[in-house]
CSV table of C-alpha atoms in Angstrom, one decimal:
chain,number,residue,atom,x,y,z
A,1,TYR,CA,73.4,121.4,5.8
A,2,LEU,CA,75.6,118.8,7.4
A,3,GLU,CA,72.7,117.7,9.7
A,4,TRP,CA,70.5,117.3,6.6
A,5,ALA,CA,73.2,115.3,4.9
A,6,GLN,CA,73.4,113.0,7.9
A,7,ASN,CA,69.6,112.5,7.9
A,8,ALA,CA,69.6,111.9,4.1
A,9,GLN,CA,72.2,109.1,4.5
A,10,GLY,CA,70.3,107.6,7.5
A,11,ARG,CA,73.3,107.6,9.8
A,12,SER,CA,75.1,109.7,12.3
A,13,TRP,CA,78.5,111.1,11.5
A,14,ASP,CA,81.2,111.1,14.1
A,15,ASP,CA,83.0,114.3,15.0
A,16,GLY,CA,85.8,113.6,12.6
A,17,ASP,CA,83.3,113.2,9.7
A,18,VAL,CA,81.7,116.5,10.5
A,19,ALA,CA,85.0,118.2,10.8
A,20,ARG,CA,86.2,116.9,7.4
A,21,GLU,CA,83.0,117.8,5.6
A,22,LEU,CA,83.0,121.3,7.2
A,23,GLU,CA,86.6,121.9,6.3
A,24,LYS,CA,85.9,120.8,2.7
A,25,ALA,CA,83.0,123.2,2.5
A,26,MET,CA,85.0,126.1,4.0
A,27,ARG,CA,88.0,125.5,1.7
A,28,ARG,CA,85.7,125.4,-1.4
A,29,ALA,CA,83.9,128.6,-0.3
A,30,PHE,CA,87.2,130.4,0.4
A,31,SER,CA,88.6,129.3,-3.0
A,32,GLU,CA,85.5,130.6,-4.8
A,33,VAL,CA,85.6,133.9,-3.1
A,34,HIS,CA,89.3,134.3,-3.5
A,35,GLN,CA,89.2,133.5,-7.2
A,36,LEU,CA,86.4,136.0,-7.8
A,37,GLY,CA,88.3,138.6,-5.8
A,38,GLN,CA,91.4,138.2,-7.9
A,39,ARG,CA,89.5,138.3,-11.2
A,40,ALA,CA,87.4,141.3,-10.2
A,41,LYS,CA,90.3,143.0,-8.3
A,42,VAL,CA,88.2,143.5,-5.2
A,43,ASP,CA,88.7,142.6,-1.5
A,44,LEU,CA,87.3,139.4,-0.1
A,45,ARG,CA,84.3,141.0,1.5
A,46,THR,CA,83.2,142.5,-1.7
A,47,ALA,CA,83.9,139.3,-3.6
A,48,ALA,CA,81.8,137.3,-1.1
A,49,THR,CA,78.9,139.8,-1.5
A,50,MET,CA,79.2,139.6,-5.3
A,51,LEU,CA,79.1,135.8,-5.2
A,52,ALA,CA,76.1,135.8,-2.9
A,53,VAL,CA,74.1,138.3,-4.9
A,54,GLY,CA,75.0,136.5,-8.1
A,55,ARG,CA,73.7,133.2,-6.7
A,56,VAL,CA,70.4,134.8,-5.5
A,57,ALA,CA,70.0,136.5,-8.9
A,58,GLU,CA,70.5,133.1,-10.7
A,59,ALA,CA,68.0,131.4,-8.4
A,60,VAL,CA,65.4,134.2,-9.1
A,61,ARG,CA,66.1,133.9,-12.8
A,62,LEU,CA,65.6,130.1,-12.8
A,63,ARG,CA,62.7,130.0,-10.4
A,64,GLY,CA,61.1,133.3,-10.7
A,65,LEU,CA,60.5,135.8,-7.9
A,66,PHE,CA,57.4,134.0,-6.6
A,67,PRO,CA,57.1,130.3,-6.6
């Protein structure tokens, strides 16, 4: 994703830019998983799976199984 974002902006990011963007993405992902785990009263692994399956289910609902 970060490589795609660089190409979309038409510039190369330095190591600091990549590290900052990666940290933002990782913090957001952890926060989403942690919050779901707290609400559902499950461990982080289960919460991550629930989140992933939910995202796939939503994509299939919106797009359909076959494009």
